Amino acid sequence: MKILVPVKRVVDYNVQVRVRADQQGVETTGVKMSMNPFDEIAVEEAVRLKEKGVATEIVVLSIGPAQAQDTLRTALAMGADRAVLITAEPNPEPLAVAKLIKAVAEKEGPSIIILGKQAIDDDMNATSQSLAALLDWPQGTFASKVEVKGEEVEVTREIDGGLETVALKLPAIISTDLRLNEPRYAALPNIMKARKKPLETLTPADLSVDVTPRLETLKVAEPAKRQGGKKVGSVAELVEKLKTEARVI
Amino acid sequence: MTALVFIEHENGAIRQPSRSAIAALAKLGDVHVLLAGTDLSAAATAAASIAGVAKVLTAEDAVLADNLAEPLAALLTALAGDYSHVAAAATAAGKNALPRAAALLDAQVISDIVGVEGADTFIRPIYAGNALATVKSKDPVRVLTVRAAAFPPAEPTGGSASTEAAPAAALDAAKAAAAKSRHVSYEIHKSERPELSAARVVVSGGRGMAASENFKLLEPIADKLGAAIGASRAAVDSGFVPNDRQVGQTGTIVAPELYIAIGISGAIQHLAGMKDSKVIVAINKDEEAPIFQVADYGLVADLFKAVPELDAELAKA
Ligand SMILES: Cc1cc2nc3c(=O)[nH]c(=O)nc-3n(C[C@H](O)[C@H](O)[C@H](O)COP(=O)(O)OP(=O)(O)OC[C@H]3O[C@@H](n4cnc5c(N)ncnc54)[C@H](O)[C@@H]3O)c2cc1C
Ligand SMILES: Nc1ncnc2c1ncn2[C@@H]1O[C@H](COP(=O)(O)O)[C@@H](O)[C@H]1O
């Protein structure tokens, strides 16, 4: 069974982003970039399925600037076998990304595609569901447990109020939540080996996908700053202030 | 201009996040709501009396009982032709089904909106809420999810909408789409407390709570304040509390009147889920903890001393 894992290069989760002065986006020059954390979890899950003998090959895919190669090399070092880079700048929207992933999936024929639930830059939480729609495959989003059982995959999902388990006929789409696993760090020898693994480069035009955005960004602004920082000296003072000053209790 | 809002029901009542979604779309024009599942009559009555609702559509079938994305998205897509907007609250069910419906309609979903600027223009947070993007959609049908914490819910009473069954063709589309997925089971964490996303007060614990048993310390305080109990990711990952307690960028977004963060450092991802609360209190033993920068009232103290004191002080009131 083949598994396809789309991975996105994003601003590292530790970076406090700044809105650009021209209000057209956020500052990305000189900012540390990493693999989207949910996608690390997706790669890890695929590698575990291969280690268990369920999967035979893992293909990773990234859409973005040429530097997304680094992200793909990281995924290869974690245990993926092959990589596909689709160069596109600026990064296409989730619907267009889903169309590109679909085109690759039609060539590769994976049984499972594992994505992150959310890219921590656009916070869209949309690509896996859109891809599932376009392929007419079932979807198991926000997964905290994945079990392949014959022709089906059982996915335990994080929902409001608890957990839900669904059974999906393969081929299927899965999106990862934080509790699915803890991704490994790539060991140095694996990083060296990853340099020699195959990486194919394509463009949206090669796949005949139109990536014209549907959303026009009119403005990117900074949210209102909170006036925090006040301290109280004791619990009694805190309760007093909540009653008489803030009037919330 | 008429919007279709998918709303969620529980024990015959309409969930509060759904009422916030109705309020958001009511800014633009008429709102029709869609109820899906089985035994809908009580929920339909409740939906019809929500202020601002003009029509209630019911889609009654067992394949829709568990909000599976495949039939639900097919249903929404079949109904979308009559509407300028298709929307739902950004709950687990809304986030699961709406982007799927959007793609079936060849539209780019606009996730988690916090502002409505016009029929095609919306504000949504990006980068964990460190920036707010104003986006204009070029799609003929706008498919949206709504951040409930950003819109006061529509009043549960005052409306008098008509109710009708969704067209048979739309139900057939839902049934046809249900062949590849099946609901197996739920593990719902029962709680007598208010729902996290709708509570007036939220008391959250972090890694500083140190153990699952210690979350019991928060219960008498939550009882006295009528609060929901939340948590940081670290507290959830450590197994102190279940996953659905997580407040943050990738958990539940809350904006209560009062948020009390106990033993939480205040990482960007946590702040993203609570910094729009009206009043924020932080209790942390590290005076440098970033949570204090957003707190209206910070108390530098060991929580194991301060929390029992807080309970005693509240008991005096
Ligand atoms: C992709 C991604 C998504 C994420 N999403 C979320 C999310 O949605 N929500 C979320 O919360 N996090 C999220 N995180 C995690 C986030 O980055 C932080 O790791 C997490 O919020 C830290 O939790 P914490 O504050 O409880 O733990 P810590 O950062 O370890 O802080 C514990 C705090 O407790 C204090 N403390 C310890 N003992 C005591 C005591 N006895 N008395 C008083 N204070 C004490 C310490 O001083 C410290 O400040 C995400 C991370 C990633 C990478
Ligand atoms: N440019 C991209 N390249 C590869 N994968 C992507 C890209 N954008 C989104 N994805 C995948 O889709 C998931 C959800 O992203 P989003 O819908 O943008 O929140 C990510 O976690 C990735 O797995």
Short mmCIF file of N, CA and C in Angstrom, two decimals, chain B residues 78-217:
data_model
loop_
_atom_site.label_atom_id
_atom_site.label_comp_id
_atom_site.label_asym_id
_atom_site.label_seq_id
_atom_site.Cartn_x
_atom_site.Cartn_y
_atom_site.Cartn_z
N ALA B 78 -26.33 20.06 -2.51
CA ALA B 78 -27.59 19.94 -3.25
C ALA B 78 -28.51 21.12 -2.98
N LEU B 79 -28.41 21.70 -1.77
CA LEU B 79 -29.29 22.81 -1.41
C LEU B 79 -28.72 24.18 -1.80
N ALA B 80 -27.42 24.24 -2.06
CA ALA B 80 -26.72 25.52 -2.16
C ALA B 80 -27.21 26.41 -3.29
N GLY B 81 -27.78 25.81 -4.34
CA GLY B 81 -28.21 26.57 -5.51
C GLY B 81 -29.14 27.74 -5.20
N ASP B 82 -29.89 27.62 -4.12
CA ASP B 82 -30.85 28.67 -3.78
C ASP B 82 -30.25 29.77 -2.91
N TYR B 83 -28.97 29.68 -2.60
CA TYR B 83 -28.42 30.58 -1.59
C TYR B 83 -27.18 31.34 -2.06
N SER B 84 -26.97 32.53 -1.46
CA SER B 84 -25.77 33.31 -1.73
C SER B 84 -24.62 32.88 -0.81
N HIS B 85 -24.97 32.34 0.37
CA HIS B 85 -23.96 31.92 1.35
C HIS B 85 -24.37 30.59 1.96
N VAL B 86 -23.39 29.74 2.22
CA VAL B 86 -23.62 28.51 2.97
C VAL B 86 -22.65 28.56 4.13
N ALA B 87 -23.16 28.42 5.36
CA ALA B 87 -22.30 28.65 6.52
C ALA B 87 -22.61 27.69 7.65
N ALA B 88 -21.69 27.64 8.61
CA ALA B 88 -21.89 26.88 9.85
C ALA B 88 -20.92 27.44 10.87
N ALA B 89 -21.16 27.15 12.14
CA ALA B 89 -20.18 27.52 13.16
C ALA B 89 -18.92 26.69 12.95
N ALA B 90 -17.77 27.26 13.34
CA ALA B 90 -16.50 26.53 13.21
C ALA B 90 -16.33 25.55 14.37
N THR B 91 -17.30 24.65 14.50
CA THR B 91 -17.22 23.56 15.48
C THR B 91 -16.54 22.37 14.81
N ALA B 92 -16.37 21.28 15.54
CA ALA B 92 -15.77 20.08 14.93
C ALA B 92 -16.58 19.67 13.70
N ALA B 93 -17.91 19.69 13.82
CA ALA B 93 -18.75 19.26 12.69
C ALA B 93 -18.68 20.25 11.53
N GLY B 94 -18.71 21.55 11.84
CA GLY B 94 -18.65 22.57 10.79
C GLY B 94 -17.31 22.54 10.06
N LYS B 95 -16.22 22.42 10.83
CA LYS B 95 -14.89 22.40 10.21
C LYS B 95 -14.69 21.15 9.37
N ASN B 96 -15.41 20.09 9.70
CA ASN B 96 -15.28 18.83 8.98
C ASN B 96 -16.03 18.89 7.65
N ALA B 97 -17.26 19.40 7.68
CA ALA B 97 -18.13 19.28 6.50
C ALA B 97 -18.08 20.46 5.54
N LEU B 98 -17.92 21.69 6.06
CA LEU B 98 -18.06 22.86 5.17
C LEU B 98 -16.97 22.95 4.10
N PRO B 99 -15.69 22.69 4.44
CA PRO B 99 -14.69 22.73 3.36
C PRO B 99 -14.94 21.66 2.30
N ARG B 100 -15.52 20.55 2.71
CA ARG B 100 -15.85 19.50 1.73
C ARG B 100 -16.97 20.00 0.82
N ALA B 101 -17.98 20.61 1.40
CA ALA B 101 -19.07 21.15 0.58
C ALA B 101 -18.54 22.23 -0.35
N ALA B 102 -17.65 23.08 0.16
CA ALA B 102 -17.10 24.16 -0.66
C ALA B 102 -16.42 23.60 -1.91
N ALA B 103 -15.61 22.57 -1.71
CA ALA B 103 -14.88 22.00 -2.85
C ALA B 103 -15.86 21.38 -3.85
N LEU B 104 -16.93 20.76 -3.36
CA LEU B 104 -17.94 20.20 -4.27
C LEU B 104 -18.58 21.31 -5.10
N LEU B 105 -18.62 22.53 -4.52
CA LEU B 105 -19.20 23.68 -5.22
C LEU B 105 -18.12 24.46 -5.99
N ASP B 106 -16.91 23.93 -6.01
CA ASP B 106 -15.75 24.61 -6.60
C ASP B 106 -15.56 26.01 -6.00
N ALA B 107 -15.72 26.11 -4.69
CA ALA B 107 -15.51 27.38 -4.01
C ALA B 107 -14.38 27.22 -2.99
N GLN B 108 -13.69 28.32 -2.70
CA GLN B 108 -12.68 28.33 -1.66
C GLN B 108 -13.37 28.69 -0.34
N VAL B 109 -13.39 27.74 0.60
CA VAL B 109 -14.03 28.01 1.89
C VAL B 109 -13.29 29.16 2.59
N ILE B 110 -14.04 29.95 3.35
CA ILE B 110 -13.44 31.02 4.16
C ILE B 110 -13.64 30.58 5.61
N SER B 111 -12.55 30.13 6.23
CA SER B 111 -12.65 29.48 7.53
C SER B 111 -12.61 30.47 8.67
N ASP B 112 -13.44 30.19 9.70
CA ASP B 112 -13.27 30.83 11.01
C ASP B 112 -13.38 32.35 10.97
N ILE B 113 -14.39 32.89 10.30
CA ILE B 113 -14.48 34.34 10.19
C ILE B 113 -14.79 34.98 11.54
N VAL B 114 -14.22 36.16 11.76
CA VAL B 114 -14.48 36.91 13.00
C VAL B 114 -15.15 38.26 12.70
N GLY B 115 -15.30 38.56 11.40
CA GLY B 115 -15.94 39.82 11.04
C GLY B 115 -16.61 39.71 9.69
N VAL B 116 -17.73 40.42 9.53
CA VAL B 116 -18.46 40.46 8.26
C VAL B 116 -18.42 41.90 7.77
N GLU B 117 -17.73 42.13 6.65
CA GLU B 117 -17.56 43.49 6.13
C GLU B 117 -18.53 43.79 5.00
N GLY B 118 -19.10 42.74 4.43
CA GLY B 118 -20.00 42.89 3.29
C GLY B 118 -20.33 41.51 2.78
N ALA B 119 -21.15 41.45 1.73
CA ALA B 119 -21.62 40.15 1.25
C ALA B 119 -20.49 39.24 0.80
N ASP B 120 -19.38 39.84 0.31
CA ASP B 120 -18.29 39.00 -0.17
C ASP B 120 -16.98 39.24 0.58
N THR B 121 -17.03 40.04 1.64
CA THR B 121 -15.79 40.44 2.32
C THR B 121 -15.86 40.11 3.81
N PHE B 122 -14.84 39.38 4.27
CA PHE B 122 -14.85 38.86 5.63
C PHE B 122 -13.47 39.02 6.27
N ILE B 123 -13.46 39.06 7.60
CA ILE B 123 -12.20 39.14 8.33
C ILE B 123 -11.95 37.79 9.00
N ARG B 124 -10.72 37.30 8.85
CA ARG B 124 -10.38 36.04 9.52
C ARG B 124 -8.95 36.10 10.07
N PRO B 125 -8.74 35.47 11.23
CA PRO B 125 -7.41 35.48 11.81
C PRO B 125 -6.47 34.51 11.09
N ILE B 126 -5.22 34.88 10.97
CA ILE B 126 -4.19 33.99 10.43
C ILE B 126 -3.01 34.00 11.41
N TYR B 127 -2.07 33.08 11.26
CA TYR B 127 -0.90 33.01 12.15
C TYR B 127 -1.33 33.08 13.62
N ALA B 128 -2.18 32.16 14.03
CA ALA B 128 -2.61 32.07 15.43
C ALA B 128 -3.16 33.40 15.94
N GLY B 129 -3.84 34.11 15.07
CA GLY B 129 -4.48 35.35 15.50
C GLY B 129 -3.52 36.52 15.65
N ASN B 130 -2.26 36.34 15.23
CA ASN B 130 -1.32 37.46 15.28
C ASN B 130 -1.52 38.43 14.14
N ALA B 131 -2.39 38.07 13.19
CA ALA B 131 -2.75 38.99 12.11
C ALA B 131 -4.20 38.72 11.73
N LEU B 132 -4.86 39.76 11.25
CA LEU B 132 -6.25 39.63 10.81
C LEU B 132 -6.30 39.96 9.32
N ALA B 133 -6.73 39.00 8.52
CA ALA B 133 -6.80 39.22 7.07
C ALA B 133 -8.22 39.59 6.67
N THR B 134 -8.34 40.64 5.86
CA THR B 134 -9.64 40.96 5.26
C THR B 134 -9.62 40.40 3.85
N VAL B 135 -10.51 39.46 3.57
CA VAL B 135 -10.49 38.79 2.27
C VAL B 135 -11.82 38.97 1.55
N LYS B 136 -11.69 39.09 0.22
CA LYS B 136 -12.87 39.27 -0.62
C LYS B 136 -12.99 38.06 -1.52
N SER B 137 -14.15 37.42 -1.47
CA SER B 137 -14.34 36.19 -2.23
C SER B 137 -14.84 36.48 -3.64
N LYS B 138 -14.27 35.75 -4.61
CA LYS B 138 -14.73 35.91 -5.99
C LYS B 138 -15.67 34.78 -6.39
N ASP B 139 -15.94 33.86 -5.44
CA ASP B 139 -16.82 32.73 -5.75
C ASP B 139 -18.28 33.18 -5.74
N PRO B 140 -19.10 32.60 -6.64
CA PRO B 140 -20.52 32.96 -6.65
C PRO B 140 -21.26 32.56 -5.37
N VAL B 141 -20.93 31.40 -4.80
CA VAL B 141 -21.50 31.02 -3.49
C VAL B 141 -20.36 31.13 -2.49
N ARG B 142 -20.59 31.85 -1.39
CA ARG B 142 -19.53 31.95 -0.38
C ARG B 142 -19.81 30.91 0.69
N VAL B 143 -18.82 30.07 0.93
CA VAL B 143 -18.96 29.03 1.94
C VAL B 143 -18.08 29.42 3.12
N LEU B 144 -18.68 29.48 4.31
CA LEU B 144 -17.97 30.06 5.46
C LEU B 144 -18.10 29.19 6.69
N THR B 145 -17.08 29.23 7.55
CA THR B 145 -17.30 28.82 8.93
C THR B 145 -17.09 30.05 9.81
N VAL B 146 -17.84 30.08 10.92
CA VAL B 146 -17.91 31.27 11.75
C VAL B 146 -17.32 30.98 13.12
N ARG B 147 -16.39 31.81 13.57
CA ARG B 147 -15.86 31.66 14.93
C ARG B 147 -16.93 32.13 15.91
N ALA B 148 -17.49 31.20 16.68
CA ALA B 148 -18.62 31.52 17.54
C ALA B 148 -18.25 32.60 18.56
N ALA B 149 -17.02 32.54 19.09
CA ALA B 149 -16.64 33.48 20.15
C ALA B 149 -16.65 34.93 19.67
N ALA B 150 -16.67 35.13 18.34
CA ALA B 150 -16.59 36.50 17.81
C ALA B 150 -17.96 37.14 17.59
N PHE B 151 -19.04 36.36 17.70
CA PHE B 151 -20.38 36.92 17.45
C PHE B 151 -21.33 36.53 18.59
N PRO B 152 -21.92 37.51 19.28
CA PRO B 152 -22.91 37.16 20.30
C PRO B 152 -24.03 36.35 19.65
N PRO B 153 -24.44 35.25 20.31
CA PRO B 153 -25.44 34.37 19.68
C PRO B 153 -26.77 35.06 19.45
N ALA B 154 -27.46 34.66 18.39
CA ALA B 154 -28.83 35.15 18.15
C ALA B 154 -29.70 34.70 19.32
N GLU B 155 -30.66 35.54 19.70
CA GLU B 155 -31.54 35.22 20.83
C GLU B 155 -32.34 33.95 20.52
N PRO B 156 -32.51 33.08 21.52
CA PRO B 156 -33.24 31.83 21.27
C PRO B 156 -34.74 32.04 21.04
N THR B 157 -35.22 33.22 21.40
CA THR B 157 -36.66 33.46 21.21
C THR B 157 -36.86 34.74 20.42
N GLY B 158 -38.07 34.91 19.93
CA GLY B 158 -38.40 36.13 19.21
C GLY B 158 -38.68 35.88 17.74
N GLY B 159 -38.22 34.74 17.23
CA GLY B 159 -38.45 34.43 15.82
C GLY B 159 -39.71 33.59 15.67
N SER B 160 -40.22 33.53 14.45
CA SER B 160 -41.37 32.66 14.17
C SER B 160 -41.25 32.18 12.72
N ALA B 161 -40.25 31.33 12.50
CA ALA B 161 -39.96 30.87 11.15
C ALA B 161 -40.89 29.74 10.75
N SER B 162 -41.07 29.58 9.44
CA SER B 162 -41.79 28.42 8.94
C SER B 162 -40.83 27.24 8.88
N THR B 163 -41.38 26.05 8.90
CA THR B 163 -40.54 24.84 8.84
C THR B 163 -40.97 24.00 7.65
N GLU B 164 -40.00 23.53 6.88
CA GLU B 164 -40.36 22.58 5.82
C GLU B 164 -39.28 21.53 5.65
N ALA B 165 -39.67 20.41 5.08
CA ALA B 165 -38.70 19.34 4.85
C ALA B 165 -37.84 19.69 3.64
N ALA B 166 -36.55 19.35 3.73
CA ALA B 166 -35.65 19.56 2.59
C ALA B 166 -36.15 18.71 1.42
N PRO B 167 -35.94 19.17 0.17
CA PRO B 167 -36.41 18.41 -0.99
C PRO B 167 -35.85 16.98 -1.01
N ALA B 168 -36.68 16.06 -1.49
CA ALA B 168 -36.28 14.65 -1.51
C ALA B 168 -34.98 14.44 -2.29
N ALA B 169 -34.78 15.22 -3.35
CA ALA B 169 -33.57 15.04 -4.17
C ALA B 169 -32.31 15.32 -3.34
N ALA B 170 -32.39 16.30 -2.43
CA ALA B 170 -31.23 16.63 -1.60
C ALA B 170 -30.95 15.50 -0.61
N LEU B 171 -32.02 14.92 -0.06
CA LEU B 171 -31.83 13.78 0.84
C LEU B 171 -31.26 12.58 0.11
N ASP B 172 -31.70 12.38 -1.13
CA ASP B 172 -31.16 11.28 -1.92
C ASP B 172 -29.67 11.46 -2.17
N ALA B 173 -29.27 12.72 -2.42
CA ALA B 173 -27.85 13.00 -2.64
C ALA B 173 -27.05 12.65 -1.39
N ALA B 174 -27.61 12.99 -0.22
CA ALA B 174 -26.93 12.69 1.04
C ALA B 174 -26.80 11.18 1.22
N LYS B 175 -27.87 10.46 0.94
CA LYS B 175 -27.84 9.00 1.13
C LYS B 175 -26.83 8.36 0.18
N ALA B 176 -26.80 8.86 -1.06
CA ALA B 176 -25.87 8.28 -2.05
C ALA B 176 -24.42 8.51 -1.64
N ALA B 177 -24.17 9.60 -0.89
CA ALA B 177 -22.78 9.93 -0.52
C ALA B 177 -22.33 9.21 0.75
N ALA B 178 -23.23 8.41 1.34
CA ALA B 178 -22.93 7.84 2.65
C ALA B 178 -22.33 6.44 2.59
N ALA B 179 -22.03 5.96 1.39
CA ALA B 179 -21.64 4.55 1.25
C ALA B 179 -20.23 4.24 1.72
N LYS B 180 -19.36 5.25 1.77
CA LYS B 180 -17.94 4.95 2.01
C LYS B 180 -17.49 5.19 3.44
N SER B 181 -18.37 5.74 4.27
CA SER B 181 -17.96 6.01 5.65
C SER B 181 -19.07 5.61 6.59
N ARG B 182 -18.67 5.26 7.81
CA ARG B 182 -19.67 4.77 8.76
C ARG B 182 -19.21 5.22 10.13
N HIS B 183 -20.20 5.68 10.92
CA HIS B 183 -19.92 6.03 12.31
C HIS B 183 -19.80 4.75 13.12
N VAL B 184 -18.77 4.62 13.94
CA VAL B 184 -18.58 3.41 14.74
C VAL B 184 -18.97 3.65 16.19
N SER B 185 -18.39 4.68 16.82
CA SER B 185 -18.68 4.90 18.24
C SER B 185 -18.30 6.30 18.68
N TYR B 186 -18.86 6.69 19.81
CA TYR B 186 -18.47 7.94 20.47
C TYR B 186 -17.85 7.61 21.81
N GLU B 187 -16.94 8.48 22.24
CA GLU B 187 -16.50 8.45 23.63
C GLU B 187 -16.66 9.90 24.10
N ILE B 188 -17.85 10.20 24.63
CA ILE B 188 -18.14 11.58 25.01
C ILE B 188 -17.81 11.77 26.48
N HIS B 189 -17.08 12.82 26.78
CA HIS B 189 -16.69 13.09 28.16
C HIS B 189 -17.80 13.91 28.82
N LYS B 190 -18.64 13.23 29.55
CA LYS B 190 -19.82 13.88 30.14
C LYS B 190 -19.41 14.91 31.17
N SER B 191 -20.12 16.03 31.17
CA SER B 191 -19.83 17.05 32.15
C SER B 191 -21.10 17.83 32.43
N GLU B 192 -21.29 18.17 33.70
CA GLU B 192 -22.46 18.94 34.10
C GLU B 192 -22.19 20.44 33.89
N ARG B 193 -20.96 20.75 33.57
CA ARG B 193 -20.58 22.16 33.46
C ARG B 193 -21.01 22.73 32.11
N PRO B 194 -21.00 24.07 31.99
CA PRO B 194 -21.34 24.67 30.69
C PRO B 194 -20.32 24.26 29.61
N GLU B 195 -20.76 24.32 28.38
CA GLU B 195 -19.88 23.99 27.26
C GLU B 195 -18.73 25.00 27.21
N LEU B 196 -17.52 24.52 26.97
CA LEU B 196 -16.34 25.38 26.97
C LEU B 196 -16.51 26.60 26.06
N SER B 197 -16.99 26.37 24.85
CA SER B 197 -17.07 27.46 23.87
C SER B 197 -18.16 28.47 24.21
N ALA B 198 -19.04 28.14 25.18
CA ALA B 198 -20.18 29.01 25.44
C ALA B 198 -20.22 29.52 26.87
N ALA B 199 -19.25 29.12 27.70
CA ALA B 199 -19.31 29.45 29.13
C ALA B 199 -19.02 30.93 29.38
N ARG B 200 -19.67 31.48 30.42
CA ARG B 200 -19.42 32.89 30.79
C ARG B 200 -18.08 33.03 31.50
N VAL B 201 -17.67 31.96 32.19
CA VAL B 201 -16.38 31.95 32.88
C VAL B 201 -15.66 30.66 32.52
N VAL B 202 -14.35 30.75 32.26
CA VAL B 202 -13.55 29.56 32.00
C VAL B 202 -12.36 29.55 32.96
N VAL B 203 -12.17 28.44 33.65
CA VAL B 203 -11.00 28.25 34.51
C VAL B 203 -10.14 27.19 33.86
N SER B 204 -8.90 27.56 33.47
CA SER B 204 -8.05 26.60 32.76
C SER B 204 -6.79 26.29 33.54
N GLY B 205 -6.36 25.05 33.46
CA GLY B 205 -5.11 24.62 34.08
C GLY B 205 -4.10 24.20 33.04
N GLY B 206 -2.83 24.37 33.37
CA GLY B 206 -1.76 24.00 32.45
C GLY B 206 -0.85 22.94 33.03
N ARG B 207 0.34 22.85 32.46
CA ARG B 207 1.31 21.87 32.91
C ARG B 207 1.64 22.06 34.40
N GLY B 208 1.54 23.32 34.85
CA GLY B 208 1.81 23.62 36.25
C GLY B 208 0.90 22.87 37.22
N MET B 209 -0.22 22.36 36.75
CA MET B 209 -1.12 21.59 37.62
C MET B 209 -0.46 20.28 38.05
N ALA B 210 0.52 19.84 37.28
CA ALA B 210 1.41 18.72 37.62
C ALA B 210 0.79 17.32 37.60
N ALA B 211 -0.50 17.18 37.79
CA ALA B 211 -1.09 15.84 37.78
C ALA B 211 -2.59 15.94 37.57
N SER B 212 -3.14 14.85 37.08
CA SER B 212 -4.57 14.78 36.79
C SER B 212 -5.40 15.08 38.04
N GLU B 213 -5.03 14.48 39.19
CA GLU B 213 -5.81 14.65 40.44
C GLU B 213 -5.93 16.13 40.79
N ASN B 214 -4.87 16.89 40.48
CA ASN B 214 -4.86 18.29 40.91
C ASN B 214 -5.92 19.14 40.20
N PHE B 215 -6.40 18.66 39.04
CA PHE B 215 -7.48 19.41 38.38
C PHE B 215 -8.73 19.46 39.26
N LYS B 216 -8.82 18.51 40.22
CA LYS B 216 -9.95 18.54 41.17
C LYS B 216 -9.96 19.83 41.98
N LEU B 217 -8.76 20.41 42.16
CA LEU B 217 -8.66 21.68 42.90
C LEU B 217 -9.45 22.79 42.20
#
